CSV table of C-alpha atoms in Angstrom, one decimal:
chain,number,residue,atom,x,y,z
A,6,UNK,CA,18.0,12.2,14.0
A,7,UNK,CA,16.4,11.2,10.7
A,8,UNK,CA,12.8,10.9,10.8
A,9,UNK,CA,10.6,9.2,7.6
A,10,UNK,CA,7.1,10.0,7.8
A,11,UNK,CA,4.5,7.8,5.4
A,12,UNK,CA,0.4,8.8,4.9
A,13,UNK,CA,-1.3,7.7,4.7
A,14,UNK,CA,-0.9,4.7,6.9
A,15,UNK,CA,-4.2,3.2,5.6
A,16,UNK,CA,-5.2,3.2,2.3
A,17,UNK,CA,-8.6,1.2,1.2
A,18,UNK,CA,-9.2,1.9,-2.8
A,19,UNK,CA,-11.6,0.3,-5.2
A,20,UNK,CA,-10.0,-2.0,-8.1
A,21,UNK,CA,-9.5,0.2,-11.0
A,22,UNK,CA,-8.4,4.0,-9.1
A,23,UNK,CA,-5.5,5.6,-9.0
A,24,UNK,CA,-3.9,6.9,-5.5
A,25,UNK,CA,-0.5,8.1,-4.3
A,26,UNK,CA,1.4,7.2,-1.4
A,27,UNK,CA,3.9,9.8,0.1
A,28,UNK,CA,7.1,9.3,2.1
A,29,UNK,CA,8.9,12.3,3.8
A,30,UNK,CA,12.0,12.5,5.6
A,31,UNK,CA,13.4,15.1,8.0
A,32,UNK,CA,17.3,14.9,6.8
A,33,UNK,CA,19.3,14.8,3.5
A,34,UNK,CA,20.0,11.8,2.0
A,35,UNK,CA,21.1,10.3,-1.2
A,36,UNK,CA,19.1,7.4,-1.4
A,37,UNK,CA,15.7,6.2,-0.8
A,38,UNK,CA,14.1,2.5,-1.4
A,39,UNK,CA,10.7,1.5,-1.2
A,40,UNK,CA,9.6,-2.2,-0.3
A,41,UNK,CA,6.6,-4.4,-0.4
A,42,UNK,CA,5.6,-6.9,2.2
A,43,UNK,CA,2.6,-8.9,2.0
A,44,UNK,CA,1.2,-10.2,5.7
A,45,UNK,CA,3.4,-12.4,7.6
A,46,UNK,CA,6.4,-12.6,4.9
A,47,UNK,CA,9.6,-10.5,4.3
A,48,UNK,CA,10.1,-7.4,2.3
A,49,UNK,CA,10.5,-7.7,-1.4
A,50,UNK,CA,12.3,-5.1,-2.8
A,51,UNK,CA,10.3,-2.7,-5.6
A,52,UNK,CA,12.4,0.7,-6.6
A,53,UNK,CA,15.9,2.0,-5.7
A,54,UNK,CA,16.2,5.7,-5.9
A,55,UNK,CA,19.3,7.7,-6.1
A,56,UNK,CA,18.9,11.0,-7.5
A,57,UNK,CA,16.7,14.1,-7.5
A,58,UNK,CA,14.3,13.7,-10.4
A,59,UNK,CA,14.4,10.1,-10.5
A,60,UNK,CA,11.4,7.9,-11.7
A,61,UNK,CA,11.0,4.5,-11.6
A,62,UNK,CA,8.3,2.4,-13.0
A,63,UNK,CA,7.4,-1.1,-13.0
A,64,UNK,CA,3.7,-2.1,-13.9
A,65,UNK,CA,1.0,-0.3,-11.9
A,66,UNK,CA,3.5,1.1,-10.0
A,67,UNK,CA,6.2,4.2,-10.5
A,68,UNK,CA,8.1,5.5,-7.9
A,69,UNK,CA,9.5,9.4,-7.7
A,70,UNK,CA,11.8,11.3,-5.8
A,71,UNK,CA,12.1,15.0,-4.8
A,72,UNK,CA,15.6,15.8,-2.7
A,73,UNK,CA,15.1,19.2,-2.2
A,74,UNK,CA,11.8,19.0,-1.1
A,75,UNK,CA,12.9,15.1,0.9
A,76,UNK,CA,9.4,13.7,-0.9
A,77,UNK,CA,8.7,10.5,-2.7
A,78,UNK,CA,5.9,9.3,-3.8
A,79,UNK,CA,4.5,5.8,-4.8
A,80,UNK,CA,1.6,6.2,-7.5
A,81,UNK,CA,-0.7,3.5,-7.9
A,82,UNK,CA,-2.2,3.9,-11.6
A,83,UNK,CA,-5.5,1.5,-12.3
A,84,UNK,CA,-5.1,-0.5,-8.8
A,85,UNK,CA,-6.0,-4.3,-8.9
A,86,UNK,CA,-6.4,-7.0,-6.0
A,87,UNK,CA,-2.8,-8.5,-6.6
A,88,UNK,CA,-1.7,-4.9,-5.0
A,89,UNK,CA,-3.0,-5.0,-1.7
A,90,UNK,CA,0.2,-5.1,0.8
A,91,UNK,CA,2.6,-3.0,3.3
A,92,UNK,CA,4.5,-0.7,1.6
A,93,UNK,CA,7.4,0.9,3.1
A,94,UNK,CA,9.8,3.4,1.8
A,95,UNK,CA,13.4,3.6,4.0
A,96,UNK,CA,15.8,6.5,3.9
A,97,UNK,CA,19.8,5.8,4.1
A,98,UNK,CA,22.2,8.4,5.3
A,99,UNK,CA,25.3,9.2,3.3
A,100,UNK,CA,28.3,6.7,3.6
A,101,UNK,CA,25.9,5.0,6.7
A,102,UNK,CA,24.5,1.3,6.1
A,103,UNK,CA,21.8,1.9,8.0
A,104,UNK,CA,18.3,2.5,6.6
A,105,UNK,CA,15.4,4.3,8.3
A,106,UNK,CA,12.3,3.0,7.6
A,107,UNK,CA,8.6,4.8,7.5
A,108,UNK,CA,5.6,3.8,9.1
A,109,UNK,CA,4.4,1.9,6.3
A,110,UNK,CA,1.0,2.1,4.9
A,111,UNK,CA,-1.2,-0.9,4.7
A,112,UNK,CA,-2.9,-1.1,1.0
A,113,UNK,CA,-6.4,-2.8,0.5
A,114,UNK,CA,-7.8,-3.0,-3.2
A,115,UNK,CA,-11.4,-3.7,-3.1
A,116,UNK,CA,-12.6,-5.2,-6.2
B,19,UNK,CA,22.4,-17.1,-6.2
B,20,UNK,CA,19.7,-13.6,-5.4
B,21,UNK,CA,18.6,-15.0,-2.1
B,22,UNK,CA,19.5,-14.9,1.4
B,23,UNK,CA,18.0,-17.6,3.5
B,24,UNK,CA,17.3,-17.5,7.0
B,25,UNK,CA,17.0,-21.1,9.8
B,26,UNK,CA,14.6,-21.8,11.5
B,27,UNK,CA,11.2,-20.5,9.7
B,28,UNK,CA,9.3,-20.8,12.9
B,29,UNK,CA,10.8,-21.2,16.6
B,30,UNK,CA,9.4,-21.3,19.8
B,31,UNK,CA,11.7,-20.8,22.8
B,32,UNK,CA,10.9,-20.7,26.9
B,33,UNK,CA,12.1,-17.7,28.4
B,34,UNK,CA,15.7,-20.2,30.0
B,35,UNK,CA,15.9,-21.8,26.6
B,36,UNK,CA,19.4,-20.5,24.4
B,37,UNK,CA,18.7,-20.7,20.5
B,38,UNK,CA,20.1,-19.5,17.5
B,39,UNK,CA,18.9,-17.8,14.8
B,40,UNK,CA,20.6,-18.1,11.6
B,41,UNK,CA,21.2,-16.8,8.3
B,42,UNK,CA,23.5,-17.1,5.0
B,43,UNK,CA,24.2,-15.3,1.7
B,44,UNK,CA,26.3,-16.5,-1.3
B,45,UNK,CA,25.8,-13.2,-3.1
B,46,UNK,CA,29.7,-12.0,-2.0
B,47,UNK,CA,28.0,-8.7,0.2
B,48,UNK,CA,29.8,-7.6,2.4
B,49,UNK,CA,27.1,-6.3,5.1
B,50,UNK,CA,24.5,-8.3,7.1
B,51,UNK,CA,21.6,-6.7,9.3
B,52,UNK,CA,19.6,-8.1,12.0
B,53,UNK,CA,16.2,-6.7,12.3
B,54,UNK,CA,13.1,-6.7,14.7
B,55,UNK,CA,9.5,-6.6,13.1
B,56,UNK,CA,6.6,-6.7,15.3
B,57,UNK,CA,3.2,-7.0,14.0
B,58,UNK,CA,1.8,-3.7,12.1
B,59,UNK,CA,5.4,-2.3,12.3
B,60,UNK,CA,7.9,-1.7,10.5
B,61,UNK,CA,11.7,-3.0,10.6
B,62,UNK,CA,13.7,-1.9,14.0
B,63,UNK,CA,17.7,-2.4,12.9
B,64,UNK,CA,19.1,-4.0,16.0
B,65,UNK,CA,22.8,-4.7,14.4
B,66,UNK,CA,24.9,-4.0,11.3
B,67,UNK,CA,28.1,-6.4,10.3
B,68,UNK,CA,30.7,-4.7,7.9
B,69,UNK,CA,33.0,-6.4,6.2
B,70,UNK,CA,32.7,-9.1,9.4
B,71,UNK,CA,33.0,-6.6,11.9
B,72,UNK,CA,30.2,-5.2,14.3
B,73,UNK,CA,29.6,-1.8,13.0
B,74,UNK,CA,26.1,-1.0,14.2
B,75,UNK,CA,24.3,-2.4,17.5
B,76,UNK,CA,21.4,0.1,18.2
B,77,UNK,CA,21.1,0.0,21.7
B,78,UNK,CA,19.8,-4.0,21.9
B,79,UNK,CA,19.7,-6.0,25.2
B,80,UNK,CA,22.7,-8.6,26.2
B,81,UNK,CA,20.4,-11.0,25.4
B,82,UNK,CA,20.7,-10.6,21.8
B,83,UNK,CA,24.5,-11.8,20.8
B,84,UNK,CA,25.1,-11.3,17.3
B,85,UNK,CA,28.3,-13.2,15.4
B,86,UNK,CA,29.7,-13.3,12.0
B,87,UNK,CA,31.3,-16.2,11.6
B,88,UNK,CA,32.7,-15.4,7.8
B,89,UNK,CA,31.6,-13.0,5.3
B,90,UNK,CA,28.3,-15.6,4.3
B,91,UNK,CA,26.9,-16.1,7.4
B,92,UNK,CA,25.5,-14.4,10.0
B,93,UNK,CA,24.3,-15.5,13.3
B,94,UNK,CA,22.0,-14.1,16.2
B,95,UNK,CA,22.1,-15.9,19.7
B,96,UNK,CA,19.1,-15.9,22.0
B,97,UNK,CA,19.3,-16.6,25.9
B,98,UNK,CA,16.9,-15.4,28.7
B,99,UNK,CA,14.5,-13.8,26.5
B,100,UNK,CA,11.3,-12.2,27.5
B,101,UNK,CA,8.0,-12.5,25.8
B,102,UNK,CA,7.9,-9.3,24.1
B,103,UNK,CA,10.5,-10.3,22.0
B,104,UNK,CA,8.3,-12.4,20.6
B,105,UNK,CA,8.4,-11.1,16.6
B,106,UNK,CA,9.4,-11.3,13.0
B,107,UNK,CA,13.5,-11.5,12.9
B,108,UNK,CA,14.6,-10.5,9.4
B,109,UNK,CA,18.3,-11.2,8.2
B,110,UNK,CA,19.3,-8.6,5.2
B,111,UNK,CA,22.5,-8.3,3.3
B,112,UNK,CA,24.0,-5.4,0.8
B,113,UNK,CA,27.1,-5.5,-1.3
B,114,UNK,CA,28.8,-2.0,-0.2
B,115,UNK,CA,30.0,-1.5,-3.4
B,116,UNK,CA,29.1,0.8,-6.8
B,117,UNK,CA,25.8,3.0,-6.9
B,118,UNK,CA,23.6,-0.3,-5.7
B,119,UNK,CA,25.9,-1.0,-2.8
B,120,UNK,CA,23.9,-0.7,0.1
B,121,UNK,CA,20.4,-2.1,-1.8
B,122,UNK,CA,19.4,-4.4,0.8
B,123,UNK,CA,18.2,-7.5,0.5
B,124,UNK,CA,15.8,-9.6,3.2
B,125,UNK,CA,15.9,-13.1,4.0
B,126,UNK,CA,12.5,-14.4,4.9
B,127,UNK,CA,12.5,-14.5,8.4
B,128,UNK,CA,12.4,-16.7,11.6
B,129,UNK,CA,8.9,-16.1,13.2
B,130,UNK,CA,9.7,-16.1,17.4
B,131,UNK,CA,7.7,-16.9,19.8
B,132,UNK,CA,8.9,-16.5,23.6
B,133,UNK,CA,6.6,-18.4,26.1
């Protein structure tokens, strides 16, 4: 059974730091998604990853993955309010539609 | 058309009411999810539609009925709930096809309450 393990599952920074978020999984997989969602709305889509080595960035954020050792990591660089939310990264199985998702970790930015 | 869209926003059901939850995609995907979000938590799949077909139902009580009516819509049917099925239900979609294909993409939700 795939298992998807975030920490840490609270995260309060200061406006301005940098901090990583890390998402392990227990199985091999080919992709791996990570997802915003801000308090009582859906998930919003941030970073698609397919392949070992990839890197995603998009603002303050860049997203990484490591197959072999079944790691990514969400880096926060220079952290500003607009930030604070759930993030979760999911894990899909090959060929399966099914996603697994982590724990999530609840982001505060204190100015 | 990016979005999938989910009916009602809010709904508030007695435990011998039947509702439906509903939801709809003009994106041509060709998979829908159902899931279950309590507070603090993340998403619990309860079913998977491919290509209109039931291809996923993790273990979710009778009281849940899922149906795909056509390859847009996507319907989940509610009778004799209890009320800790009170929660978030998130409708998703995916295409199934190229390197993408199973990118999912959330509706915004129908907010349940069960009293």
């Amino acid at each position: 059974e795939l298992k998807v393990e975030q920490n840490p599952l609270f995260l309060s920074m200061q406006e301005g730091k940098n901090y990583t978020i890390y998402c392990n999984y227990s199985t091999t997989s080919d992709r791996l998604y990570w997802y915003r969602q801000d308090p009582g709305k859906s998930l919003e889509s941030l970073f698609v990853l397919l392949s070992n080595g990839a890197v995603k960035q998009e603002g303050r954020l860049m997203a990484s993955l490591d197959t072999k050792a079944r790691l990514s990591t969400l880096h926060i660089t220079a952290a500003v309010h607009d930030l604070s939310a759930t993030y979760f990264c999911a894990v899909g199985l090959f060929g399966n539609e099914k996603l697994t998702f982590g724990t999530g970790t609840r982001l505060t930015i204190i100015p | 058309d990016t979005e999938v869209t989910q009916t009602p926003k809010h709904l508030v059901m007695g435990m011998t009411n039947k509702k439906s939850l509903k939801c709809e995609q003009h994106m041509g995907h060709r998979a829908m999810y159902w899931y279950k979000q309590k507070a603090k938590k993340p998403p619990e799949l309860m079913f998977v539609y491919s290509y209109e077909k039931l291809s996923i139902n993790e273990s979710v009580p009778s009281r849940f009925s899922p149906e795909c009516p056509n390859s847009s819509l996507l319907n989940l049917h509610l009778h004799a709930l209890q009320p800790e099925d009170s929660a978030l239900y998130l409708c998703a979609s995916s295409s199934l096809s190229g390197r993408r294909g199973y990118e999912q993409y959330f509706g915004p939700g129908t907010r349940l309450t069960v009293t």
